[in-house]
Amino acid sequence: MRRLLDFLYDSAAALAALFMVGLLGMVLLSIASRQFHFHVPGTDAYAGYLMAASGFLALAHTLKRGEHIRVTLLLNFLKGGAKKAFEIWALTIATLLAVLFAVYSCKLAWQSHEFHDISTSSDATPLWIPQIAMAVGTVILAIAFLDELVLEMMGKRVDASSGEALRNE
């Protein structure tokens, strides 16, 4: 199961990186079109869709690597059972919020599909297409938070705090 979850997080991150390369392509195409006096409609909108997809798909991988911003001021003062209880409480709240975020993101994409909602920009893209990346990213984030919660309750959670983040606090 651990390998499957890690594969899920890594695959979402790889897809986020691919979308980021696509974003670079859209920006370069936009710059080139201005320099060489030709117009490619929708480059700005597609750049925005790709940026959103990159951000949402990278959320779970970032969480599992300990790169999300955490306020550790209170945690540093707690020891033993109190620290574990606080971690479980925080992860439970985060999991519930992530599940709500995932449910409503999926609902948004579904409603956009049902209502045939399209972008108001010149590209007229059906909005459910770019919203799929947000829905998938939030579902994977909810799974990652649940994974962290279960690991903490079992006492197997490894603090993946980044050394770089510690130097910047």
Short mmCIF file of C-alpha atoms in Angstrom, two decimals:
data_model
loop_
_atom_site.label_atom_id
_atom_site.label_comp_id
_atom_site.label_asym_id
_atom_site.label_seq_id
_atom_site.Cartn_x
_atom_site.Cartn_y
_atom_site.Cartn_z
CA MET A 1 0.00 0.00 0.00
CA ARG A 2 2.86 2.38 0.84
CA ARG A 3 4.36 1.95 -2.63
CA LEU A 4 1.00 2.64 -4.27
CA LEU A 5 0.50 5.84 -2.27
CA ASP A 6 4.03 7.06 -2.93
CA PHE A 7 3.52 6.31 -6.64
CA LEU A 8 0.29 8.34 -6.56
CA TYR A 9 2.01 11.35 -4.95
CA ASP A 10 5.03 11.13 -7.25
CA SER A 11 2.86 10.73 -10.36
CA ALA A 12 0.82 13.80 -9.47
CA ALA A 13 4.06 15.74 -8.95
CA ALA A 14 5.41 14.56 -12.31
CA LEU A 15 2.17 15.63 -13.97
CA ALA A 16 2.44 19.00 -12.21
CA ALA A 17 5.97 19.38 -13.58
CA LEU A 18 4.73 18.51 -17.07
CA PHE A 19 2.01 21.16 -16.80
CA MET A 20 4.63 23.64 -15.63
CA VAL A 21 6.65 22.93 -18.78
CA GLY A 22 3.44 23.50 -20.75
CA LEU A 23 3.04 26.80 -18.92
CA LEU A 24 6.54 27.80 -20.01
CA GLY A 25 5.60 26.86 -23.58
CA MET A 26 2.47 29.04 -23.43
CA VAL A 27 4.44 32.01 -22.09
CA LEU A 28 7.15 31.60 -24.73
CA LEU A 29 4.51 31.27 -27.46
CA SER A 30 2.83 34.44 -26.23
CA ILE A 31 6.15 36.32 -26.27
CA ALA A 32 7.07 34.98 -29.70
CA SER A 33 3.65 35.87 -31.12
CA ARG A 34 4.09 39.48 -30.03
CA GLN A 35 7.63 39.69 -31.38
CA PHE A 36 6.78 38.16 -34.76
CA HIS A 37 3.35 39.78 -35.12
CA PHE A 38 1.05 36.79 -35.18
CA HIS A 39 -1.79 35.99 -32.83
CA VAL A 40 -2.47 32.73 -31.03
CA PRO A 41 -5.81 33.05 -29.25
CA GLY A 42 -6.17 31.75 -25.72
CA THR A 43 -2.52 31.61 -24.69
CA ASP A 44 -3.17 33.65 -21.54
CA ALA A 45 -6.14 31.49 -20.54
CA TYR A 46 -4.26 28.25 -21.17
CA ALA A 47 -1.27 29.55 -19.22
CA GLY A 48 -3.62 30.18 -16.29
CA TYR A 49 -5.15 26.70 -16.57
CA LEU A 50 -1.70 25.10 -16.66
CA MET A 51 -0.52 27.14 -13.67
CA ALA A 52 -3.55 26.11 -11.62
CA ALA A 53 -3.11 22.47 -12.63
CA SER A 54 0.56 22.55 -11.57
CA GLY A 55 -0.24 24.03 -8.20
CA PHE A 56 -3.08 21.68 -7.32
CA LEU A 57 -1.37 18.52 -8.53
CA ALA A 58 1.79 19.32 -6.54
CA LEU A 59 -0.02 19.82 -3.20
CA ALA A 60 0.12 16.21 -1.95
CA HIS A 61 3.75 15.67 -2.94
CA THR A 62 4.69 18.91 -1.20
CA LEU A 63 2.83 17.82 1.96
CA LYS A 64 4.53 14.42 2.03
CA ARG A 65 7.96 16.05 1.68
CA GLY A 66 7.31 18.36 4.63
CA GLU A 67 7.47 21.50 2.50
CA HIS A 68 4.10 23.00 3.45
CA ILE A 69 4.29 25.96 5.82
CA ARG A 70 3.67 24.87 9.40
CA VAL A 71 3.51 26.96 12.53
CA THR A 72 5.63 24.93 14.93
CA LEU A 73 5.85 27.46 17.74
CA LEU A 74 3.36 25.58 19.93
CA LEU A 75 4.59 22.14 18.88
CA ASN A 76 8.12 22.99 20.01
CA PHE A 77 6.88 23.50 23.58
CA LEU A 78 4.87 20.27 23.74
CA LYS A 79 6.39 16.93 24.63
CA GLY A 80 5.28 13.31 24.60
CA GLY A 81 1.56 12.59 24.68
CA ALA A 82 0.50 16.23 24.49
CA LYS A 83 2.52 16.72 21.31
CA LYS A 84 1.09 13.55 19.76
CA ALA A 85 -2.47 14.56 20.71
CA PHE A 86 -1.97 18.01 19.20
CA GLU A 87 -0.54 16.51 16.00
CA ILE A 88 -3.52 14.14 15.72
CA TRP A 89 -5.95 17.00 16.34
CA ALA A 90 -4.26 19.20 13.72
CA LEU A 91 -4.10 16.40 11.15
CA THR A 92 -7.75 15.51 11.77
CA ILE A 93 -8.83 19.11 11.13
CA ALA A 94 -6.58 19.32 8.07
CA THR A 95 -7.95 16.02 6.73
CA LEU A 96 -11.54 17.19 7.17
CA LEU A 97 -10.80 20.49 5.42
CA ALA A 98 -8.99 18.69 2.59
CA VAL A 99 -11.93 16.30 2.14
CA LEU A 100 -14.35 19.24 2.01
CA PHE A 101 -12.10 20.98 -0.50
CA ALA A 102 -11.97 17.80 -2.61
CA VAL A 103 -15.74 17.25 -2.50
CA TYR A 104 -16.51 20.80 -3.55
CA SER A 105 -13.81 20.81 -6.23
CA CYS A 106 -15.27 17.65 -7.72
CA LYS A 107 -18.76 19.11 -7.44
CA LEU A 108 -17.63 22.29 -9.21
CA ALA A 109 -16.12 20.33 -12.12
CA TRP A 110 -19.24 18.16 -12.37
CA GLN A 111 -21.58 21.17 -12.35
CA SER A 112 -19.48 22.94 -14.97
CA HIS A 113 -19.84 19.84 -17.14
CA GLU A 114 -23.57 19.55 -16.52
CA PHE A 115 -24.28 23.24 -17.21
CA HIS A 116 -21.91 23.36 -20.22
CA ASP A 117 -20.05 26.24 -18.57
CA ILE A 118 -17.37 27.73 -20.81
CA SER A 119 -14.57 30.21 -20.33
CA THR A 120 -15.45 33.84 -20.93
CA SER A 121 -12.14 34.50 -22.66
CA SER A 122 -11.56 34.08 -26.38
CA ASP A 123 -10.66 30.39 -26.07
CA ALA A 124 -14.20 29.35 -24.95
CA THR A 125 -12.85 26.22 -23.25
CA PRO A 126 -15.37 24.08 -21.37
CA LEU A 127 -14.41 24.88 -17.76
CA TRP A 128 -14.74 21.33 -16.50
CA ILE A 129 -11.60 20.39 -18.44
CA PRO A 130 -9.17 22.62 -16.48
CA GLN A 131 -11.19 22.05 -13.29
CA ILE A 132 -10.42 18.32 -13.45
CA ALA A 133 -6.82 19.02 -12.43
CA MET A 134 -8.04 20.95 -9.40
CA ALA A 135 -10.44 18.15 -8.44
CA VAL A 136 -7.80 15.44 -8.87
CA GLY A 137 -5.20 17.47 -6.98
CA THR A 138 -7.50 18.09 -4.03
CA VAL A 139 -8.57 14.43 -3.87
CA ILE A 140 -4.91 13.36 -3.78
CA LEU A 141 -4.23 15.99 -1.10
CA ALA A 142 -7.10 14.59 1.02
CA ILE A 143 -5.63 11.10 0.62
CA ALA A 144 -2.21 12.42 1.66
CA PHE A 145 -3.61 14.09 4.79
CA LEU A 146 -5.50 10.91 5.69
CA ASP A 147 -2.27 8.98 5.14
CA GLU A 148 -0.40 11.36 7.47
CA LEU A 149 -3.16 11.05 10.10
CA VAL A 150 -3.10 7.25 10.04
CA LEU A 151 0.70 7.20 10.22
CA GLU A 152 0.64 9.58 13.20
CA MET A 153 -1.96 7.48 15.02
CA MET A 154 0.11 4.34 14.42
CA GLY A 155 3.28 6.10 15.58
CA LYS A 156 4.98 5.60 12.21
CA ARG A 157 4.93 9.17 10.94
CA VAL A 158 8.34 10.54 10.08
CA ASP A 159 8.84 14.27 10.46
CA ALA A 160 9.85 15.23 6.94
CA SER A 161 10.77 18.80 7.74
CA SER A 162 13.15 20.33 5.29
CA GLY A 163 16.53 21.54 6.47
CA GLU A 164 16.14 24.56 4.19
CA ALA A 165 12.89 25.54 5.88
CA LEU A 166 14.55 25.29 9.29
CA ARG A 167 17.29 27.70 8.24
CA ASN A 168 14.67 30.23 7.13
CA GLU A 169 12.55 30.25 10.30
#
